Short mmCIF file of C-alpha atoms and ligand atoms in Angstrom, two decimals:
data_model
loop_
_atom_site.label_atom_id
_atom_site.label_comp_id
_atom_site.label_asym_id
_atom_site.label_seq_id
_atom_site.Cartn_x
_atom_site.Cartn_y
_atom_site.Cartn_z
CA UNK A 1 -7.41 110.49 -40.61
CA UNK A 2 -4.85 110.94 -43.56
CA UNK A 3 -3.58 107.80 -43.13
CA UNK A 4 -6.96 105.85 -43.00
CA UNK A 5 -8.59 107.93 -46.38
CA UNK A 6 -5.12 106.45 -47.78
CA UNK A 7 -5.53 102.64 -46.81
CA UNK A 8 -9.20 103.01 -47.92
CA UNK A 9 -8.20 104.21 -51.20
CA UNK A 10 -5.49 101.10 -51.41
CA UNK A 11 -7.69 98.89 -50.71
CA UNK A 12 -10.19 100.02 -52.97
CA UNK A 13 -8.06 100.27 -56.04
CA UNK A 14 -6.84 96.59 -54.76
CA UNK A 15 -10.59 95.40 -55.05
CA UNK A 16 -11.27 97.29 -58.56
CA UNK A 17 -7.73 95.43 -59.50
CA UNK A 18 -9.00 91.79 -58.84
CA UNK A 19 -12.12 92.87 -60.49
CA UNK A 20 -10.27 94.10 -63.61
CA UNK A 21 -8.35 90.93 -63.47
CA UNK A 22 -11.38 88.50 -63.00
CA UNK A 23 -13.14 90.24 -65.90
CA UNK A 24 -10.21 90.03 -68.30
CA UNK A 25 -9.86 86.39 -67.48
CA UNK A 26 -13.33 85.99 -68.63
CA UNK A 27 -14.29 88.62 -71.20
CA UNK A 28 -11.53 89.22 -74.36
CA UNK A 29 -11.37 92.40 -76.82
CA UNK A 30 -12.03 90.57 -80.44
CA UNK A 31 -12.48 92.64 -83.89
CA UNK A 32 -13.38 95.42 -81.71
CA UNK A 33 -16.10 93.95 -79.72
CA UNK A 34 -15.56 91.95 -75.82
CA UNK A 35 -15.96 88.30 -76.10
CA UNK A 36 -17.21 85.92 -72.88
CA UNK A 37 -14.33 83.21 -73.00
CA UNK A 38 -16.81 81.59 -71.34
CA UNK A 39 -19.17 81.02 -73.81
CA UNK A 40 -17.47 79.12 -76.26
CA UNK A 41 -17.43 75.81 -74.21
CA UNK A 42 -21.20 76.85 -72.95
CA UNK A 43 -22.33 77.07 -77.02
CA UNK A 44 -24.13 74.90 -78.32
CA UNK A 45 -22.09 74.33 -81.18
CA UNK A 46 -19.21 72.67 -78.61
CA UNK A 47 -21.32 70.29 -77.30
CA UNK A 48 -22.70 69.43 -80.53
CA UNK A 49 -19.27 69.24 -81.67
CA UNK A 50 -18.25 67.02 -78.83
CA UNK A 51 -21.60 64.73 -80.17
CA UNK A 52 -19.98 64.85 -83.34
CA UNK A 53 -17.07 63.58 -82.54
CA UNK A 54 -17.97 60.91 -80.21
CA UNK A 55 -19.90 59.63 -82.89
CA UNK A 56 -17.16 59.46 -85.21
CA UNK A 57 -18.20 62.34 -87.46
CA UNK A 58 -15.33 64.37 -88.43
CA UNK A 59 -16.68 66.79 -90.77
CA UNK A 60 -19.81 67.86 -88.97
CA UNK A 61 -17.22 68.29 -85.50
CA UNK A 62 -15.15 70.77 -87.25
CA UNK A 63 -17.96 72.69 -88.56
CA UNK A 64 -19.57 72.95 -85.04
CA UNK A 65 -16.19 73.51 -83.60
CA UNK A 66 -15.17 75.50 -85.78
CA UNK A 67 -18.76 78.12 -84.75
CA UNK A 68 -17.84 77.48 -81.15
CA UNK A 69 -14.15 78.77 -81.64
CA UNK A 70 -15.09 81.96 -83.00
CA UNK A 71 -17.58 82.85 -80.51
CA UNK A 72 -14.95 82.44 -77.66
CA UNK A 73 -12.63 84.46 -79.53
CA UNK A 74 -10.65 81.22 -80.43
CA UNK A 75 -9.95 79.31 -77.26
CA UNK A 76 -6.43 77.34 -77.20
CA UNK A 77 -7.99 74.32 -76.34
CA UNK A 78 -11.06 74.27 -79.34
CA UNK A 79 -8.65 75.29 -81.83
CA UNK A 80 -5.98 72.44 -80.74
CA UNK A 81 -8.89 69.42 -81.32
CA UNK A 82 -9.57 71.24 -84.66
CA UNK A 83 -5.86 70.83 -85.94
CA UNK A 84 -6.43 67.21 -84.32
CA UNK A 85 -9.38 66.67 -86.80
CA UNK A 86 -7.49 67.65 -89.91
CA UNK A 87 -4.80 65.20 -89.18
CA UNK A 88 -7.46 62.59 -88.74
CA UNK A 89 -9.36 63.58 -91.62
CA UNK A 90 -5.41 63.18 -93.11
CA UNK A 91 -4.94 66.92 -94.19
CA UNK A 92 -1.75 67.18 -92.38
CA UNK A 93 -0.97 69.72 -93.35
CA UNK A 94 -3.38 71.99 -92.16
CA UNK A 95 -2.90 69.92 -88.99
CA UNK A 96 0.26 71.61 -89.01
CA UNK A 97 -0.03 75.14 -89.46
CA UNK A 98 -3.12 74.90 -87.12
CA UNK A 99 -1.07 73.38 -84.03
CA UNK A 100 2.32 76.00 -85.54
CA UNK A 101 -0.01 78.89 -85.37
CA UNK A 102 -0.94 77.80 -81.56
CA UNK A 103 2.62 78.25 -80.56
CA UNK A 104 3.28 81.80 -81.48
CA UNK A 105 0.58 82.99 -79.29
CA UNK A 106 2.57 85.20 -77.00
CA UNK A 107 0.64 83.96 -73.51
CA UNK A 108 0.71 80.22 -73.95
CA UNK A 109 1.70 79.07 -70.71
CA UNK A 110 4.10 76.11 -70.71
CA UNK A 111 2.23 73.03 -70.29
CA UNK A 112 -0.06 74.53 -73.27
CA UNK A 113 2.99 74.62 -75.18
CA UNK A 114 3.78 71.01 -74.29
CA UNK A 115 0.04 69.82 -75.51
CA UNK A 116 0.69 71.75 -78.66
CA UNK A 117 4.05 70.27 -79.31
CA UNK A 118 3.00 66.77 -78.57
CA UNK A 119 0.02 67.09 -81.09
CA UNK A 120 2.35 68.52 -83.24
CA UNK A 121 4.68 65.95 -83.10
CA UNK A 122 1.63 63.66 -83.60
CA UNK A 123 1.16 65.78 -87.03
CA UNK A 124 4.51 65.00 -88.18
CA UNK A 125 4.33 61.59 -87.59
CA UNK A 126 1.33 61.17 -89.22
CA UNK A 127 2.99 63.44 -92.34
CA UNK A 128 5.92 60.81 -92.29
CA UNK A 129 8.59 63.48 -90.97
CA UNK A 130 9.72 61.35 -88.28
CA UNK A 131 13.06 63.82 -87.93
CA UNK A 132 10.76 66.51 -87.01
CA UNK A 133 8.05 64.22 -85.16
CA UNK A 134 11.30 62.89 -83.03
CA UNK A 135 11.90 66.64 -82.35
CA UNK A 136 8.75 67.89 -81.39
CA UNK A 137 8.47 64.84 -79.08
CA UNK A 138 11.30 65.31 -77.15
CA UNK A 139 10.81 69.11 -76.76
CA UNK A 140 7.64 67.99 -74.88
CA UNK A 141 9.91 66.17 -73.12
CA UNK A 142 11.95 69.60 -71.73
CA UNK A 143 8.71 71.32 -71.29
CA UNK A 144 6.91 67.71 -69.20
CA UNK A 145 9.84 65.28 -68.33
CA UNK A 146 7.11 62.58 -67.18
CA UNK A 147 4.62 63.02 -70.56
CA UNK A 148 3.74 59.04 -70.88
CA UNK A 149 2.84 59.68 -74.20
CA UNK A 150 5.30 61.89 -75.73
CA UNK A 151 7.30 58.47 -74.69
CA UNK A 152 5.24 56.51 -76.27
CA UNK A 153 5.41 57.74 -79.26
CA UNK A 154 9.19 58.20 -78.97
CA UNK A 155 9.51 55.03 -78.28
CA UNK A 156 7.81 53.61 -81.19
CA UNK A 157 9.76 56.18 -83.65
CA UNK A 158 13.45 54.98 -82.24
CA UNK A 159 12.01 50.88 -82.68
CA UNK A 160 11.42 52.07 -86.27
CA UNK A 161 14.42 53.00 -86.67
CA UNK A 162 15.99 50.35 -84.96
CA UNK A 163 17.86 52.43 -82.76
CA UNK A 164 17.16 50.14 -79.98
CA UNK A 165 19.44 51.57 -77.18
CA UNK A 166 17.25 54.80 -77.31
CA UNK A 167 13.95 52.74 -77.53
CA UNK A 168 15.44 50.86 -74.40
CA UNK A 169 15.98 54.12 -72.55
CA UNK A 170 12.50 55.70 -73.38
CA UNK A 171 11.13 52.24 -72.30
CA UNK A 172 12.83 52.45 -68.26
CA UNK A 173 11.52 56.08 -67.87
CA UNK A 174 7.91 55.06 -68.85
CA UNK A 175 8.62 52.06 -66.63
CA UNK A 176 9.66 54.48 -64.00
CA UNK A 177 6.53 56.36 -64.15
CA UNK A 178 4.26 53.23 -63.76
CA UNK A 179 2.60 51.11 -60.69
CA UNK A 180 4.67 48.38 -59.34
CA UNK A 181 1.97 46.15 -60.59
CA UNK A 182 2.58 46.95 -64.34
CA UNK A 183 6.38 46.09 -64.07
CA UNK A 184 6.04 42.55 -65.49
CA UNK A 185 4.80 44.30 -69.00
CA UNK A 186 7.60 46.75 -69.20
CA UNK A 187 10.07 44.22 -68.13
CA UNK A 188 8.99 41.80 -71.23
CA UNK A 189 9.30 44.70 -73.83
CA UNK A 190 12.61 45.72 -72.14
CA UNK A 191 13.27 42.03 -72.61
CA UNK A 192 12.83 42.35 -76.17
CA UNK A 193 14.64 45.78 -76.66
CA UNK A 194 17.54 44.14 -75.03
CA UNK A 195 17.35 41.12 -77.27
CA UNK A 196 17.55 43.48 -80.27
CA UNK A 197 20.51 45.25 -78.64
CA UNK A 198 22.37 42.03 -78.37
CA UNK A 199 20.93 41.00 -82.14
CA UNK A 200 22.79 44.32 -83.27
CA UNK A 201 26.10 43.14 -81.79
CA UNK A 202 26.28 39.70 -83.25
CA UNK A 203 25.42 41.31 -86.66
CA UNK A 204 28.30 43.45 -85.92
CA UNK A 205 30.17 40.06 -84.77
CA UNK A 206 31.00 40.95 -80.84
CA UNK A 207 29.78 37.99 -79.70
CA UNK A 208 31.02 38.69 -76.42
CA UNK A 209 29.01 41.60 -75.87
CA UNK A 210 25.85 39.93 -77.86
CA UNK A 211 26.04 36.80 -75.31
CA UNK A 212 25.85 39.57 -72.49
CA UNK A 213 22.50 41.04 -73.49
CA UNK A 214 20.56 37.97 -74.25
CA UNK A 215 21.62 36.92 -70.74
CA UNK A 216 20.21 40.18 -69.36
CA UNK A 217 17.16 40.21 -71.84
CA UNK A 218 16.71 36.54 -70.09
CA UNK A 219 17.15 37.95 -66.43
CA UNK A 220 14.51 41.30 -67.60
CA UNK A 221 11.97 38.32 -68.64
CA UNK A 222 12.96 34.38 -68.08
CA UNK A 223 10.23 33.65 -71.01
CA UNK A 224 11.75 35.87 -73.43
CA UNK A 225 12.35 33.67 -76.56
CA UNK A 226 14.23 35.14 -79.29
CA UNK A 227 17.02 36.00 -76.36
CA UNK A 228 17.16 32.46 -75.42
CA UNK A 229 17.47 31.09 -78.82
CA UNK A 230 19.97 33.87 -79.92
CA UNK A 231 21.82 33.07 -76.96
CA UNK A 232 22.48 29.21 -77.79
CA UNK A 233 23.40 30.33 -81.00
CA UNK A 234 25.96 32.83 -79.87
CA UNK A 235 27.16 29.46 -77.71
CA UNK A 236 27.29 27.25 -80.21
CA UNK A 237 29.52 29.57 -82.56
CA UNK A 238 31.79 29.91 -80.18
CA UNK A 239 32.01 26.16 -80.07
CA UNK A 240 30.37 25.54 -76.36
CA UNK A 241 28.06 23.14 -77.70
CA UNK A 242 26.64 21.81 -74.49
CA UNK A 243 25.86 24.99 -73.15
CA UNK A 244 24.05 26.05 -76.39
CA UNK A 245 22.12 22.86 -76.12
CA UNK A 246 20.94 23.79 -72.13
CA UNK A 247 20.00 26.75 -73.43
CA UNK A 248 17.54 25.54 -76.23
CA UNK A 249 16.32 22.66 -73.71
CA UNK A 250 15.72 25.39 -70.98
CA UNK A 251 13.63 27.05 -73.78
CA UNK A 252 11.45 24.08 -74.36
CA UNK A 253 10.42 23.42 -70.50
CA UNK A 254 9.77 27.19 -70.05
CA UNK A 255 7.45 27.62 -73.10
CA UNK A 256 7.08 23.82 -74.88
CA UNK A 257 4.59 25.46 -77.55
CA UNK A 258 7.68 27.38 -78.64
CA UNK A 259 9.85 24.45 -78.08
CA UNK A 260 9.50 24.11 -82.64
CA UNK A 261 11.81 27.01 -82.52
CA UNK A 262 14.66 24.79 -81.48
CA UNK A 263 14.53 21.86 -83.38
CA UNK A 264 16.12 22.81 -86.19
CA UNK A 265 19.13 23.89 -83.91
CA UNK A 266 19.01 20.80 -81.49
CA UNK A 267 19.33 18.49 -84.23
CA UNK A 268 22.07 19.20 -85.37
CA UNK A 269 23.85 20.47 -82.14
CA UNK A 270 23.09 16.47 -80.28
CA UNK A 271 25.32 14.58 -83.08
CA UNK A 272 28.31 16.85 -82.11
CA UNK A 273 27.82 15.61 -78.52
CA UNK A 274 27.30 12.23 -79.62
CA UNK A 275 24.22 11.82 -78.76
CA UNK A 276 21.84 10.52 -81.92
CA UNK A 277 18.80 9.22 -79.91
CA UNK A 278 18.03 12.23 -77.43
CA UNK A 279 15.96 14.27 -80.75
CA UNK A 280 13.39 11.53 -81.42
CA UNK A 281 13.27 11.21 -77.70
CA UNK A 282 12.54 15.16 -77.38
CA UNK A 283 9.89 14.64 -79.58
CA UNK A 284 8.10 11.74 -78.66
CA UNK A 285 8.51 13.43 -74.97
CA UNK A 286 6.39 16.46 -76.22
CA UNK A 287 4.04 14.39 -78.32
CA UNK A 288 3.04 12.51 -74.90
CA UNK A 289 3.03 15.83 -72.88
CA UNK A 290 1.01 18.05 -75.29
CA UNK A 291 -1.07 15.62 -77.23
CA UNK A 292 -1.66 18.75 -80.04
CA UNK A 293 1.57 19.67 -80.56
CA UNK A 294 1.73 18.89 -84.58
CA UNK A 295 5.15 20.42 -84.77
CA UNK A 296 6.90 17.95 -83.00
CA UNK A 297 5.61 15.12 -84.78
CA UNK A 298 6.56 17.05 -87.97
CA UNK A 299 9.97 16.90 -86.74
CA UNK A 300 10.27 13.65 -85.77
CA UNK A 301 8.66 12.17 -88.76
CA UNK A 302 11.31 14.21 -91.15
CA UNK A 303 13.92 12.89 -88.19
CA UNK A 304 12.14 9.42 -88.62
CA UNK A 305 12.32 9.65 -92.63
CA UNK A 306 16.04 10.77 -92.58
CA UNK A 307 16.75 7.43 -90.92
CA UNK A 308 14.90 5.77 -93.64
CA UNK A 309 11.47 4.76 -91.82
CA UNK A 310 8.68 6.93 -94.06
CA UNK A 311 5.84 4.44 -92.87
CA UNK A 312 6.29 5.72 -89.31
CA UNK A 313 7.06 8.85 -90.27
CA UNK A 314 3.80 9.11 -92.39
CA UNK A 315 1.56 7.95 -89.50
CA UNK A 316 2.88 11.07 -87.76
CA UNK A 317 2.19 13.09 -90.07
CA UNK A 318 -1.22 12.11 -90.31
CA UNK A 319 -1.76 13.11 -86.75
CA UNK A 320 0.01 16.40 -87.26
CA UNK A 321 -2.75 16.79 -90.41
CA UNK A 322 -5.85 16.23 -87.81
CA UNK A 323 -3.94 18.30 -85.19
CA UNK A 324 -3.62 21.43 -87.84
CA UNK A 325 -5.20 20.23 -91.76
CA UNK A 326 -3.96 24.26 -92.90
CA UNK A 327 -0.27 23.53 -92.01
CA UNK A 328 0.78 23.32 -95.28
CA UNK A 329 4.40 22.25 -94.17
CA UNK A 330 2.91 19.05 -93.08
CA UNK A 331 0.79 18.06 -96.59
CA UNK A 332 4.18 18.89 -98.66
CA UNK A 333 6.34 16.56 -95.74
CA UNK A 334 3.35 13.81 -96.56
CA UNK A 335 3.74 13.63 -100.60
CA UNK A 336 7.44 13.77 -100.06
CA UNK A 337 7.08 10.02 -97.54
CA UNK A 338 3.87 9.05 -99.79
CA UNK A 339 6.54 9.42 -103.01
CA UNK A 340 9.30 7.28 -101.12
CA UNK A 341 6.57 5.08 -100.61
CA UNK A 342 5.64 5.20 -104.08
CA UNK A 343 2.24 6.35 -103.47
CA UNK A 344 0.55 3.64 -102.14
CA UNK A 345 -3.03 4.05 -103.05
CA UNK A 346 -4.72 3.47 -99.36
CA UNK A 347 -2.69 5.51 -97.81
CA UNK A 348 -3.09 7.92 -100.94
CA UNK A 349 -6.89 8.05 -99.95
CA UNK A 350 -6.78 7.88 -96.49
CA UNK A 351 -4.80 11.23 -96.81
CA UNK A 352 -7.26 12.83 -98.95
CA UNK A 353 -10.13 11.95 -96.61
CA UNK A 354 -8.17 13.72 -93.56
CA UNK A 355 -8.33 16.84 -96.14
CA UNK A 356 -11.63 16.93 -97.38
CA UNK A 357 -13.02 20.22 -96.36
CA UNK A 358 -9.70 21.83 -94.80
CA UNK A 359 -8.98 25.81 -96.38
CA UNK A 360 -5.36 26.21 -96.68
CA UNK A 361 -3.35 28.86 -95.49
CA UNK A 362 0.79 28.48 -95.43
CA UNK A 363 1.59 28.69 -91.28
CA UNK A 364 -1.06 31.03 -90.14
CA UNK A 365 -0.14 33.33 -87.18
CA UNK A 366 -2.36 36.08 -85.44
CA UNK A 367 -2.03 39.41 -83.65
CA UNK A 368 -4.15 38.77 -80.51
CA UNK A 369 -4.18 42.73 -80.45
CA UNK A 370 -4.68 43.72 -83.77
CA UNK A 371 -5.46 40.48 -85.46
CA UNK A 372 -2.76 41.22 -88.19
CA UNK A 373 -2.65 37.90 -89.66
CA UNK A 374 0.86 37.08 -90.55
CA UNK A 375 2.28 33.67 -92.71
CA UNK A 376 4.70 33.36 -89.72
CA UNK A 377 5.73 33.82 -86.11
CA UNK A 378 6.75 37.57 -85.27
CA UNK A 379 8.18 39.17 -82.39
CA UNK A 380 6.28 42.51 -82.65
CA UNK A 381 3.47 43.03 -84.88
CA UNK A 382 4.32 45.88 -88.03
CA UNK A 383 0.60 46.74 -87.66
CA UNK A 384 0.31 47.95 -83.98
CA UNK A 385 3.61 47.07 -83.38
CA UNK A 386 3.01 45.77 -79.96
CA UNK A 387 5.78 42.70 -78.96
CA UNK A 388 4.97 39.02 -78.16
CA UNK A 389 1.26 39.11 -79.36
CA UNK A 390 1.26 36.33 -82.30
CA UNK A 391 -0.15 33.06 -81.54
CA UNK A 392 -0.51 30.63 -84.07
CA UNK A 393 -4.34 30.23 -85.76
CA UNK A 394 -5.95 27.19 -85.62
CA UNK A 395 -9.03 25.84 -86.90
CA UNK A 396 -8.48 22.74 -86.73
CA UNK A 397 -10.73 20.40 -85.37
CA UNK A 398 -8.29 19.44 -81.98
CA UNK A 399 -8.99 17.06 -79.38
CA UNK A 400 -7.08 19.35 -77.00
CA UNK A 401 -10.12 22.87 -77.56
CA UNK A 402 -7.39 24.76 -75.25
CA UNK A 403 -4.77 25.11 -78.17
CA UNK A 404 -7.42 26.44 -80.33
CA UNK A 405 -8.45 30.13 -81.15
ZN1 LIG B 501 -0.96 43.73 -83.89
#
């Protein structure tokens, strides 16, 4: 009898426990009065908020928010979008002490502190105090070792910095996190990380070493240009010649609309093999295989001129001028052939009616992202600073309306 009035009175302060407990969770003692946790995400001044916001009105959303908040008795997770919104509206500094006053809540459980730090480090950023930003990131790191974008964004602070080997690390663990069908993508940027690497140690003259990662940014992505052209050059200061000159041509039949990039390089690398006749024949081979490529014949008609032929030379360039009128490389390579010619006046006109009507821009390339328009080819884009995503613009009226944007 004693012992079963005992059990009964266990398990009854056991059930008044978990109801304590269940009514704490909800309810929370605020200026004196209880508040329903609850209620601040069933307000209607969150979900108008939330409207706000999805429509892209900032100040409104923090007012609403703002109402919501203090009903709930200041939820975590209302007052973390609020120091969000300051940072967009750019008070960042309100942004901070918001998200700083977050952390010294004594109960913040640890994946709350890793949201907090990573908007935090978002804050900082944003401020320009990339020391701190980088700090803040990689505590999120400690607290959430697979955070994709606490990564991220470390990743894009070390490429800023140009402290490449950390970039390249931060780049394999988000790699590491990711499907095996999103490899290829990571693989490319590693690519270019590792190009940078190497572009590091030829600046610092190791050529040795510098050869070494533009081979391996070449085995992370075959396609990867700036590697390949580095690489020839690291070849042909070292006096191998030939094998700098395989590894241009490779270049050209694995991406022939970059094939430009090696030109300059190839034509003066094929004399010291005695060869004088394989450059025009380069060119006239990508002329025949892709009808539009202007470049080529810009080449070759300078190649052309050089050898003292500007009549030929100056019926390529016309081509090149229907292929891409805005190149303005081209127009100044035609009055240089039309002075050696000394400006004939039919071919004088027949230039200016291939013009009429063409806008001019120098050598126009575009972010396919971003569409940061830039005067020439970049590797990654200082706008969204995503790699490999300029093509060149063309408005040119081309036979070939696959080359065109
Ligand atoms: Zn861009």
């Amino acid at each position: 009898m004693e012992g079963s009035l005992t059990l009964l009175a266990v398990l009854i302060a056991l059930l008044a426990g978990l109801a304590i407990g269940k009514a704490w969770e909800r309810y929370k003692l605020k200026d004196g009065r209880w508040v329903d946790r609850r209620r601040g995400r069933e307000s209607p001044h969150y979900i108008l908020g939330l409207n706000f916001l999805v429509a892209s009105q900032i100040d409104p959303a923090i007012d609403e928010l703002t109402k919501a908040a203090e009903l709930a008795g200041d939820p975590l997770e209302i007052r973390l979008i609020l120091g969000n919104l300051y940072r967009e509206k750019g008070q960042v500094g309100r942004a901070i002490q918001e998200h700083q006053s977050l952390l010294q809540r004594p109960s913040i459980r640890k994946l709350e502190h890793a949201n907090v730090l990573l908007c935090l480090g978002l804050d900082y950023k944003s401020g320009g105090f990339v020391d701190r930003a980088l700090s803040a990131f990689t505590d999120v790191l400690k607290l959430d070792p697979d955070n994709r974008y606490a990564l991220s964004n470390l990743e894009k602070i070390y490429e800023e910095q140009h402290q490449w080997d950390d970039a390249y690390k931060t780049r394999q663990r988000l790699a590491a996190l990711d499907d095996p069908e999103h490899q290829t993508a990571h693989l490319a940027i590693l690519g270019f990380l590792e190009n940078e690497r190497g572009t590091q140690a030829l600046k610092r003259m190791e050529y040795s070493e510098a050869a070494g990662r533009f081979e391996a940014a070449i085995e992370l992505d075959a396609t990867n240009t700036p590697a390949q052209l580095n690489l020839g050059d690291v070849h042909f200061y070292l006096g191998d010649v030939a094998a700098a000159i395989q590894t241009w041509e490779r270049l050209i039949e694995r991406s022939p609309e970059r094939a430009y990039l090696t030109f300059s390089r190839l034509e003066g690398a094929y004399p010291h093999v005695g060869d004088t006749r394989r450059f025009p024949e380069l060119c006239r081979s990508l002329i025949a295989g892709f009808p539009q490529d202007w470049r080529a014949r810009l080449a070759l008609a300078r190649h052309l001129d050089g050898q003292g032929q500007p009549r030929e030379a100056l019926d390529l360039l016309f081509d090149a001028l229907v292929q891409n009128p805005h190149a303005l490389s081209v127009h100044q390579a035609i009055w240089q052939m039309l002075s050696h010619l000394q400006l004939p006046t039919a071919l004088v006109d027949q230039y200016i009616d291939l013009t009429r009507g063409a806008i001019f821009y120098a050598d126009p390339h575009i972010c396919v992202r971003c569409r940061y328009r830039s005067t020439e080819l970049l590797w990654q884009c200082p706008n969204c600073h995503e790699w490999n995503t300029f093509v060149e613009e063309r408005i040119a009226p081309a036979k070939d309306t696959e080359a065109t944007l």
